[in-house]
């Protein structure tokens, strides 16, 4: 039986505190600008102390906006429109991941164009959208697509990102797990009944 219980506590629109989560794993990346030999680095909110002062300030500001609301759609009008088109209740949305994406080791330029990134988050169950925090505002990353356990997206600027999910999808029980649980319980009941019958039979003979 598989059931995820979603508890918000005092975490705003986060499912749980991002300080307890590891950063998504970088699977691959491609930099559109020719000649750039830099590397993409993914840093989770929990490891923000390792970021530069500017990057740490940005991700902490991003965290504050998410923690300060219970309605994720207030962060981005484009996200609100997407959610409405999918018929998802705004109250069912939450942020599952908050992380920084940076380009390091590129001496040719500081603003790469068309960076294609593939990451593997802890989970993509209930994925609704990817939002990007830039200039103290959130925008929807329209290029984000899910491919199995990976999330692929292409952007022109790098800074904090957050994954938005539908918590109603997280709360759905696993039907296969339910069936297995039912079978195991049935077997246990039948086994107990059999043992009881044997005990009664022995007692009668005695």
mmCIF file of N, CA and C in Angstrom, residues 72-190:
data_model
loop_
_atom_site.group_PDB
_atom_site.id
_atom_site.type_symbol
_atom_site.label_atom_id
_atom_site.label_comp_id
_atom_site.label_asym_id
_atom_site.label_seq_id
_atom_site.Cartn_x
_atom_site.Cartn_y
_atom_site.Cartn_z
ATOM 1 N N UNK A 72 0.212 29.213 -4.884
ATOM 2 C CA UNK A 72 1.360 29.323 -5.789
ATOM 3 C C UNK A 72 1.021 30.124 -7.044
ATOM 4 N N UNK A 73 -0.243 30.122 -7.440
ATOM 5 C CA UNK A 73 -0.613 30.829 -8.678
ATOM 6 C C UNK A 73 -0.428 32.340 -8.564
ATOM 7 N N UNK A 74 -0.337 32.856 -7.334
ATOM 8 C CA UNK A 74 -0.109 34.297 -7.165
ATOM 9 C C UNK A 74 1.319 34.682 -7.553
ATOM 10 N N UNK A 75 2.192 33.700 -7.699
ATOM 11 C CA UNK A 75 3.582 33.982 -8.038
ATOM 12 C C UNK A 75 3.767 34.267 -9.525
ATOM 13 N N UNK A 76 2.883 33.723 -10.363
ATOM 14 C CA UNK A 76 3.046 33.881 -11.813
ATOM 15 C C UNK A 76 1.685 33.823 -12.501
ATOM 16 N N UNK A 77 1.367 34.846 -13.277
ATOM 17 C CA UNK A 77 0.099 34.856 -14.001
ATOM 18 C C UNK A 77 0.061 33.764 -15.064
ATOM 19 N N UNK A 78 1.225 33.480 -15.659
ATOM 20 C CA UNK A 78 1.293 32.423 -16.674
ATOM 21 C C UNK A 78 1.031 31.062 -16.031
ATOM 22 N N UNK A 79 1.550 30.857 -14.832
ATOM 23 C CA UNK A 79 1.291 29.609 -14.111
ATOM 24 C C UNK A 79 -0.194 29.506 -13.779
ATOM 25 N N UNK A 80 -0.781 30.609 -13.354
ATOM 26 C CA UNK A 80 -2.210 30.634 -13.025
ATOM 27 C C UNK A 80 -3.045 30.250 -14.248
ATOM 28 N N UNK A 81 -2.669 30.750 -15.412
ATOM 29 C CA UNK A 81 -3.395 30.426 -16.643
ATOM 30 C C UNK A 81 -3.246 28.953 -17.000
ATOM 31 N N UNK A 82 -2.034 28.419 -16.822
ATOM 32 C CA UNK A 82 -1.778 27.006 -17.106
ATOM 33 C C UNK A 82 -2.622 26.118 -16.200
ATOM 34 N N UNK A 83 -2.647 26.459 -14.935
ATOM 35 C CA UNK A 83 -3.406 25.677 -13.954
ATOM 36 C C UNK A 83 -4.896 25.713 -14.274
ATOM 37 N N UNK A 84 -5.382 26.889 -14.648
ATOM 38 C CA UNK A 84 -6.789 27.043 -14.999
ATOM 39 C C UNK A 84 -7.148 26.203 -16.226
ATOM 40 N N UNK A 85 -6.258 26.191 -17.214
ATOM 41 C CA UNK A 85 -6.509 25.427 -18.446
ATOM 42 C C UNK A 85 -6.526 23.929 -18.196
ATOM 43 N N UNK A 86 -5.821 23.488 -17.166
ATOM 44 C CA UNK A 86 -5.768 22.065 -16.824
ATOM 45 C C UNK A 86 -6.862 21.664 -15.836
ATOM 46 N N UNK A 87 -7.613 22.662 -15.368
ATOM 47 C CA UNK A 87 -8.683 22.368 -14.434
ATOM 48 C C UNK A 87 -8.195 21.941 -13.060
ATOM 49 N N UNK A 88 -7.020 22.425 -12.665
ATOM 50 C CA UNK A 88 -6.449 22.076 -11.361
ATOM 51 C C UNK A 88 -6.789 23.166 -10.354
ATOM 52 N N UNK A 89 -7.168 22.771 -9.164
ATOM 53 C CA UNK A 89 -7.473 23.746 -8.121
ATOM 54 C C UNK A 89 -6.182 24.402 -7.626
ATOM 55 N N UNK A 90 -6.189 25.725 -7.519
ATOM 56 C CA UNK A 90 -5.004 26.444 -7.045
ATOM 57 C C UNK A 90 -4.607 25.985 -5.650
ATOM 58 N N UNK A 91 -5.593 25.630 -4.842
ATOM 59 C CA UNK A 91 -5.317 25.196 -3.468
ATOM 60 C C UNK A 91 -4.598 23.848 -3.406
ATOM 61 N N UNK A 92 -4.561 23.144 -4.539
ATOM 62 C CA UNK A 92 -3.895 21.835 -4.581
ATOM 63 C C UNK A 92 -2.430 21.932 -4.981
ATOM 64 N N UNK A 93 -1.980 23.142 -5.327
ATOM 65 C CA UNK A 93 -0.598 23.309 -5.791
ATOM 66 C C UNK A 93 0.374 23.500 -4.632
ATOM 67 N N UNK A 94 1.601 23.059 -4.848
ATOM 68 C CA UNK A 94 2.673 23.270 -3.872
ATOM 69 C C UNK A 94 4.010 23.185 -4.590
ATOM 70 N N UNK A 95 5.048 23.698 -3.948
ATOM 71 C CA UNK A 95 6.407 23.637 -4.506
ATOM 72 C C UNK A 95 7.145 22.470 -3.865
ATOM 73 N N UNK A 96 7.669 21.583 -4.701
ATOM 74 C CA UNK A 96 8.372 20.407 -4.191
ATOM 75 C C UNK A 96 9.887 20.575 -4.189
ATOM 76 N N UNK A 97 10.404 21.455 -5.050
ATOM 77 C CA UNK A 97 11.863 21.638 -5.160
ATOM 78 C C UNK A 97 12.187 23.118 -5.386
ATOM 79 N N UNK A 98 13.253 23.592 -4.739
ATOM 80 C CA UNK A 98 13.789 24.941 -4.980
ATOM 81 C C UNK A 98 15.296 24.803 -5.106
ATOM 82 N N UNK A 99 15.844 25.264 -6.223
ATOM 83 C CA UNK A 99 17.275 25.081 -6.470
ATOM 84 C C UNK A 99 17.818 26.179 -7.372
ATOM 85 N N UNK A 100 19.126 26.383 -7.296
ATOM 86 C CA UNK A 100 19.806 27.380 -8.129
ATOM 87 C C UNK A 100 20.533 26.674 -9.268
ATOM 88 N N UNK A 101 20.519 27.303 -10.427
ATOM 89 C CA UNK A 101 21.272 26.796 -11.581
ATOM 90 C C UNK A 101 22.264 27.874 -11.996
ATOM 91 N N UNK A 102 23.530 27.486 -12.111
ATOM 92 C CA UNK A 102 24.570 28.465 -12.447
ATOM 93 C C UNK A 102 25.525 27.903 -13.501
ATOM 94 N N UNK A 103 26.109 28.808 -14.258
ATOM 95 C CA UNK A 103 27.141 28.450 -15.228
ATOM 96 C C UNK A 103 28.485 28.889 -14.656
ATOM 97 N N UNK A 104 29.412 27.952 -14.527
ATOM 98 C CA UNK A 104 30.734 28.277 -13.972
ATOM 99 C C UNK A 104 31.826 27.875 -14.965
ATOM 100 N N UNK A 105 32.934 28.588 -14.889
ATOM 101 C CA UNK A 105 34.088 28.236 -15.714
ATOM 102 C C UNK A 105 34.000 28.688 -17.158
ATOM 103 N N UNK A 106 33.075 29.612 -17.461
ATOM 104 C CA UNK A 106 32.954 30.104 -18.836
ATOM 105 C C UNK A 106 33.509 31.518 -18.890
ATOM 106 N N UNK A 107 34.633 31.694 -19.531
ATOM 107 C CA UNK A 107 35.281 33.009 -19.590
ATOM 108 C C UNK A 107 34.849 33.814 -20.809
ATOM 109 N N UNK A 108 34.154 33.141 -21.752
ATOM 110 C CA UNK A 108 33.769 33.816 -22.992
ATOM 111 C C UNK A 108 32.621 34.817 -22.785
ATOM 112 N N UNK A 109 31.700 34.500 -21.856
ATOM 113 C CA UNK A 109 30.549 35.374 -21.643
ATOM 114 C C UNK A 109 29.903 35.014 -20.308
ATOM 115 N N UNK A 110 29.002 35.834 -19.854
ATOM 116 C CA UNK A 110 28.317 35.581 -18.577
ATOM 117 C C UNK A 110 26.843 35.267 -18.769
ATOM 118 N N UNK A 111 26.316 35.503 -19.981
ATOM 119 C CA UNK A 111 24.896 35.252 -20.243
ATOM 120 C C UNK A 111 24.750 34.319 -21.442
ATOM 121 N N UNK A 112 24.792 33.018 -21.209
ATOM 122 C CA UNK A 112 24.677 32.061 -22.307
ATOM 123 C C UNK A 112 23.271 32.081 -22.895
ATOM 124 N N UNK A 113 23.143 31.755 -24.159
ATOM 125 C CA UNK A 113 21.830 31.729 -24.815
ATOM 126 C C UNK A 113 21.440 30.293 -25.125
ATOM 127 N N UNK A 114 20.193 29.978 -24.867
ATOM 128 C CA UNK A 114 19.682 28.652 -25.212
ATOM 129 C C UNK A 114 20.367 27.513 -24.491
ATOM 130 N N UNK A 115 20.354 27.534 -23.170
ATOM 131 C CA UNK A 115 20.947 26.438 -22.400
ATOM 132 C C UNK A 115 19.896 25.353 -22.188
ATOM 133 N N UNK A 116 20.160 24.175 -22.721
ATOM 134 C CA UNK A 116 19.257 23.033 -22.557
ATOM 135 C C UNK A 116 19.740 22.200 -21.370
ATOM 136 N N UNK A 117 18.885 22.021 -20.405
ATOM 137 C CA UNK A 117 19.262 21.337 -19.164
ATOM 138 C C UNK A 117 18.324 20.161 -18.908
ATOM 139 N N UNK A 118 18.896 19.055 -18.495
ATOM 140 C CA UNK A 118 18.106 17.882 -18.099
ATOM 141 C C UNK A 118 18.489 17.519 -16.670
ATOM 142 N N UNK A 119 17.501 17.488 -15.781
ATOM 143 C CA UNK A 119 17.761 17.169 -14.384
ATOM 144 C C UNK A 119 16.867 16.008 -13.942
ATOM 145 N N UNK A 120 17.279 15.384 -12.853
ATOM 146 C CA UNK A 120 16.492 14.301 -12.263
ATOM 147 C C UNK A 120 16.160 14.688 -10.827
ATOM 148 N N UNK A 121 14.958 15.226 -10.579
ATOM 149 C CA UNK A 121 14.563 15.607 -9.218
ATOM 150 C C UNK A 121 14.251 14.369 -8.384
ATOM 151 N N UNK A 122 13.993 14.606 -7.107
ATOM 152 C CA UNK A 122 13.631 13.505 -6.216
ATOM 153 C C UNK A 122 12.363 12.814 -6.704
ATOM 154 N N UNK A 123 11.411 13.591 -7.210
ATOM 155 C CA UNK A 123 10.170 13.033 -7.743
ATOM 156 C C UNK A 123 9.523 14.035 -8.692
ATOM 157 N N UNK A 124 8.856 13.496 -9.712
ATOM 158 C CA UNK A 124 8.100 14.334 -10.638
ATOM 159 C C UNK A 124 6.616 13.961 -10.623
ATOM 160 N N UNK A 125 6.204 13.222 -9.622
ATOM 161 C CA UNK A 125 4.798 12.842 -9.491
ATOM 162 C C UNK A 125 3.957 14.111 -9.317
ATOM 163 N N UNK A 126 2.909 14.227 -10.114
ATOM 164 C CA UNK A 126 2.033 15.397 -10.025
ATOM 165 C C UNK A 126 2.620 16.663 -10.615
ATOM 166 N N UNK A 127 3.651 16.546 -11.450
ATOM 167 C CA UNK A 127 4.302 17.739 -12.015
ATOM 168 C C UNK A 127 3.306 18.621 -12.762
ATOM 169 N N UNK A 128 3.337 19.908 -12.458
ATOM 170 C CA UNK A 128 2.480 20.888 -13.127
ATOM 171 C C UNK A 128 3.312 21.850 -13.967
ATOM 172 N N UNK A 129 4.397 22.373 -13.383
ATOM 173 C CA UNK A 129 5.204 23.327 -14.125
ATOM 174 C C UNK A 129 6.499 23.686 -13.414
ATOM 175 N N UNK A 130 7.389 24.316 -14.155
ATOM 176 C CA UNK A 130 8.664 24.807 -13.638
ATOM 177 C C UNK A 130 8.631 26.328 -13.692
ATOM 178 N N UNK A 131 8.960 26.970 -12.581
ATOM 179 C CA UNK A 131 8.992 28.436 -12.570
ATOM 180 C C UNK A 131 10.413 28.919 -12.278
ATOM 181 N N UNK A 132 10.712 30.120 -12.781
ATOM 182 C CA UNK A 132 12.070 30.674 -12.756
ATOM 183 C C UNK A 132 12.042 32.034 -12.065
ATOM 184 N N UNK A 133 12.906 32.207 -11.065
ATOM 185 C CA UNK A 133 12.956 33.462 -10.311
ATOM 186 C C UNK A 133 14.059 34.345 -10.852
ATOM 187 N N UNK A 134 13.651 35.495 -11.415
ATOM 188 C CA UNK A 134 14.615 36.414 -12.013
ATOM 189 C C UNK A 134 14.133 37.844 -11.817
ATOM 190 N N UNK A 135 15.039 38.718 -11.402
ATOM 191 C CA UNK A 135 14.687 40.118 -11.134
ATOM 192 C C UNK A 135 13.533 40.234 -10.139
ATOM 193 N N UNK A 136 13.609 39.387 -9.120
ATOM 194 C CA UNK A 136 12.621 39.381 -8.025
ATOM 195 C C UNK A 136 11.201 39.060 -8.479
ATOM 196 N N UNK A 137 11.082 38.294 -9.557
ATOM 197 C CA UNK A 137 9.760 37.890 -10.037
ATOM 198 C C UNK A 137 9.833 36.475 -10.603
ATOM 199 N N UNK A 138 8.708 35.757 -10.542
ATOM 200 C CA UNK A 138 8.634 34.385 -11.052
ATOM 201 C C UNK A 138 8.019 34.375 -12.447
ATOM 202 N N UNK A 139 8.593 33.573 -13.338
ATOM 203 C CA UNK A 139 8.033 33.363 -14.665
ATOM 204 C C UNK A 139 7.910 31.860 -14.911
ATOM 205 N N UNK A 140 6.981 31.497 -15.771
ATOM 206 C CA UNK A 140 6.787 30.090 -16.102
ATOM 207 C C UNK A 140 7.745 29.684 -17.208
ATOM 208 N N UNK A 141 8.418 28.555 -17.015
ATOM 209 C CA UNK A 141 9.333 28.027 -18.044
ATOM 210 C C UNK A 141 8.494 27.145 -18.967
ATOM 211 N N UNK A 142 8.083 27.697 -20.095
ATOM 212 C CA UNK A 142 7.163 26.995 -20.986
ATOM 213 C C UNK A 142 7.805 25.821 -21.726
ATOM 214 N N UNK A 143 9.127 25.763 -21.731
ATOM 215 C CA UNK A 143 9.828 24.687 -22.443
ATOM 216 C C UNK A 143 9.963 23.418 -21.604
ATOM 217 N N UNK A 144 9.579 23.471 -20.333
ATOM 218 C CA UNK A 144 9.781 22.331 -19.433
ATOM 219 C C UNK A 144 8.903 21.142 -19.810
ATOM 220 N N UNK A 145 9.536 19.981 -19.971
ATOM 221 C CA UNK A 145 8.810 18.757 -20.289
ATOM 222 C C UNK A 145 9.356 17.610 -19.438
ATOM 223 N N UNK A 146 8.478 16.673 -19.110
ATOM 224 C CA UNK A 146 8.859 15.505 -18.313
ATOM 225 C C UNK A 146 9.116 14.322 -19.240
ATOM 226 N N UNK A 147 10.244 13.660 -19.029
ATOM 227 C CA UNK A 147 10.588 12.459 -19.794
ATOM 228 C C UNK A 147 10.986 11.374 -18.802
ATOM 229 N N UNK A 148 10.022 10.570 -18.404
ATOM 230 C CA UNK A 148 10.295 9.550 -17.394
ATOM 231 C C UNK A 148 10.593 10.172 -16.045
ATOM 232 N N UNK A 149 11.787 9.945 -15.536
ATOM 233 C CA UNK A 149 12.192 10.503 -14.249
ATOM 234 C C UNK A 149 12.967 11.809 -14.411
ATOM 235 N N UNK A 150 13.068 12.301 -15.632
ATOM 236 C CA UNK A 150 13.851 13.510 -15.910
ATOM 237 C C UNK A 150 12.970 14.693 -16.303
ATOM 238 N N UNK A 151 13.501 15.880 -16.037
ATOM 239 C CA UNK A 151 12.839 17.131 -16.421
ATOM 240 C C UNK A 151 13.786 17.881 -17.353
ATOM 241 N N UNK A 152 13.284 18.224 -18.523
ATOM 242 C CA UNK A 152 14.106 18.902 -19.533
ATOM 243 C C UNK A 152 13.547 20.293 -19.787
ATOM 244 N N UNK A 153 14.434 21.285 -19.859
ATOM 245 C CA UNK A 153 13.997 22.645 -20.150
ATOM 246 C C UNK A 153 15.128 23.452 -20.779
ATOM 247 N N UNK A 154 14.756 24.491 -21.500
ATOM 248 C CA UNK A 154 15.732 25.359 -22.156
ATOM 249 C C UNK A 154 15.472 26.799 -21.733
ATOM 250 N N UNK A 155 16.527 27.483 -21.293
ATOM 251 C CA UNK A 155 16.405 28.868 -20.826
ATOM 252 C C UNK A 155 17.588 29.699 -21.328
ATOM 253 N N UNK A 156 17.430 31.005 -21.261
ATOM 254 C CA UNK A 156 18.497 31.918 -21.680
ATOM 255 C C UNK A 156 19.225 32.540 -20.499
ATOM 256 N N UNK A 157 18.599 32.474 -19.316
ATOM 257 C CA UNK A 157 19.231 33.013 -18.112
ATOM 258 C C UNK A 157 19.134 31.989 -16.995
ATOM 259 N N UNK A 158 20.080 32.086 -16.069
ATOM 260 C CA UNK A 158 20.158 31.096 -14.984
ATOM 261 C C UNK A 158 20.068 31.770 -13.618
ATOM 262 N N UNK A 159 19.311 31.192 -12.735
ATOM 263 C CA UNK A 159 19.113 31.679 -11.367
ATOM 264 C C UNK A 159 18.246 30.637 -10.651
ATOM 265 N N UNK A 160 17.514 30.969 -9.598
ATOM 266 C CA UNK A 160 16.708 29.957 -8.909
ATOM 267 C C UNK A 160 15.513 29.455 -9.746
ATOM 268 N N UNK A 161 15.201 28.175 -9.556
ATOM 269 C CA UNK A 161 14.052 27.543 -10.191
ATOM 270 C C UNK A 161 13.270 26.780 -9.122
ATOM 271 N N UNK A 162 11.985 26.575 -9.389
ATOM 272 C CA UNK A 162 11.149 25.822 -8.457
ATOM 273 C C UNK A 162 10.207 24.913 -9.244
ATOM 274 N N UNK A 163 9.991 23.719 -8.724
ATOM 275 C CA UNK A 163 9.088 22.756 -9.352
ATOM 276 C C UNK A 163 7.738 22.815 -8.635
ATOM 277 N N UNK A 164 6.681 23.004 -9.416
ATOM 278 C CA UNK A 164 5.327 23.086 -8.869
ATOM 279 C C UNK A 164 4.588 21.780 -9.171
ATOM 280 N N UNK A 165 3.930 21.227 -8.159
ATOM 281 C CA UNK A 165 3.227 19.955 -8.325
ATOM 282 C C UNK A 165 1.787 20.061 -7.838
ATOM 283 N N UNK A 166 0.977 19.104 -8.271
ATOM 284 C CA UNK A 166 -0.405 18.975 -7.832
ATOM 285 C C UNK A 166 -0.440 17.975 -6.674
ATOM 286 N N UNK A 167 -0.714 18.446 -5.478
ATOM 287 C CA UNK A 167 -0.657 17.560 -4.304
ATOM 288 C C UNK A 167 -1.751 16.501 -4.322
ATOM 289 N N UNK A 168 -2.813 16.713 -5.086
ATOM 290 C CA UNK A 168 -3.850 15.692 -5.177
ATOM 291 C C UNK A 168 -3.312 14.444 -5.853
ATOM 292 N N UNK A 169 -2.346 14.620 -6.757
ATOM 293 C CA UNK A 169 -1.715 13.466 -7.395
ATOM 294 C C UNK A 169 -0.833 12.716 -6.397
ATOM 295 N N UNK A 170 -0.220 13.443 -5.471
ATOM 296 C CA UNK A 170 0.643 12.806 -4.472
ATOM 297 C C UNK A 170 -0.170 11.969 -3.497
ATOM 298 N N UNK A 171 -1.421 12.349 -3.273
ATOM 299 C CA UNK A 171 -2.240 11.684 -2.276
ATOM 300 C C UNK A 171 -2.970 10.462 -2.798
ATOM 301 N N UNK A 172 -2.881 10.202 -4.108
ATOM 302 C CA UNK A 172 -3.581 9.047 -4.664
ATOM 303 C C UNK A 172 -2.901 7.748 -4.243
ATOM 304 N N UNK A 173 -3.644 6.797 -3.680
ATOM 305 C CA UNK A 173 -3.058 5.522 -3.300
ATOM 306 C C UNK A 173 -2.692 4.712 -4.529
ATOM 307 N N UNK A 174 -1.698 3.872 -4.391
ATOM 308 C CA UNK A 174 -1.258 3.009 -5.475
ATOM 309 C C UNK A 174 -2.215 1.830 -5.581
ATOM 310 N N UNK A 175 -2.915 1.697 -6.746
ATOM 311 C CA UNK A 175 -3.925 0.659 -6.883
ATOM 312 C C UNK A 175 -3.327 -0.732 -6.803
ATOM 313 N N UNK A 176 -2.132 -0.920 -7.354
ATOM 314 C CA UNK A 176 -1.471 -2.217 -7.263
ATOM 315 C C UNK A 176 -1.154 -2.540 -5.822
ATOM 316 N N UNK A 177 -0.701 -1.526 -5.098
ATOM 317 C CA UNK A 177 -0.392 -1.725 -3.686
ATOM 318 C C UNK A 177 -1.635 -2.088 -2.901
ATOM 319 N N UNK A 178 -2.772 -1.452 -3.240
ATOM 320 C CA UNK A 178 -4.030 -1.768 -2.568
ATOM 321 C C UNK A 178 -4.413 -3.217 -2.793
ATOM 322 N N UNK A 179 -4.252 -3.681 -4.027
ATOM 323 C CA UNK A 179 -4.627 -5.054 -4.349
ATOM 324 C C UNK A 179 -3.767 -6.047 -3.584
ATOM 325 N N UNK A 180 -2.459 -5.766 -3.537
ATOM 326 C CA UNK A 180 -1.548 -6.662 -2.814
ATOM 327 C C UNK A 180 -1.895 -6.695 -1.340
ATOM 328 N N UNK A 181 -2.179 -5.519 -0.789
ATOM 329 C CA UNK A 181 -2.544 -5.443 0.621
ATOM 330 C C UNK A 181 -3.795 -6.263 0.900
ATOM 331 N N UNK A 182 -4.785 -6.185 -0.004
ATOM 332 C CA UNK A 182 -6.034 -6.927 0.169
ATOM 333 C C UNK A 182 -5.771 -8.433 0.168
ATOM 334 N N UNK A 183 -4.928 -8.873 -0.753
ATOM 335 C CA UNK A 183 -4.606 -10.304 -0.837
ATOM 336 C C UNK A 183 -3.906 -10.783 0.427
ATOM 337 N N UNK A 184 -2.943 -9.978 0.913
ATOM 338 C CA UNK A 184 -2.203 -10.372 2.109
ATOM 339 C C UNK A 184 -3.112 -10.451 3.329
ATOM 340 N N UNK A 185 -4.018 -9.477 3.444
ATOM 341 C CA UNK A 185 -4.950 -9.499 4.571
ATOM 342 C C UNK A 185 -5.869 -10.711 4.480
ATOM 343 N N UNK A 186 -6.337 -11.020 3.268
ATOM 344 C CA UNK A 186 -7.213 -12.172 3.076
ATOM 345 C C UNK A 186 -6.508 -13.467 3.458
ATOM 346 N N UNK A 187 -5.251 -13.593 3.040
ATOM 347 C CA UNK A 187 -4.481 -14.784 3.372
ATOM 348 C C UNK A 187 -4.270 -14.905 4.874
ATOM 349 N N UNK A 188 -4.022 -13.761 5.507
ATOM 350 C CA UNK A 188 -3.813 -13.776 6.962
ATOM 351 C C UNK A 188 -5.079 -14.215 7.685
ATOM 352 N N UNK A 189 -6.230 -13.722 7.219
ATOM 353 C CA UNK A 189 -7.511 -14.094 7.834
ATOM 354 C C UNK A 189 -7.784 -15.578 7.654
ATOM 355 N N UNK A 190 -7.553 -16.082 6.437
ATOM 356 C CA UNK A 190 -7.786 -17.494 6.159
ATOM 357 C C UNK A 190 -6.845 -18.379 6.975
#
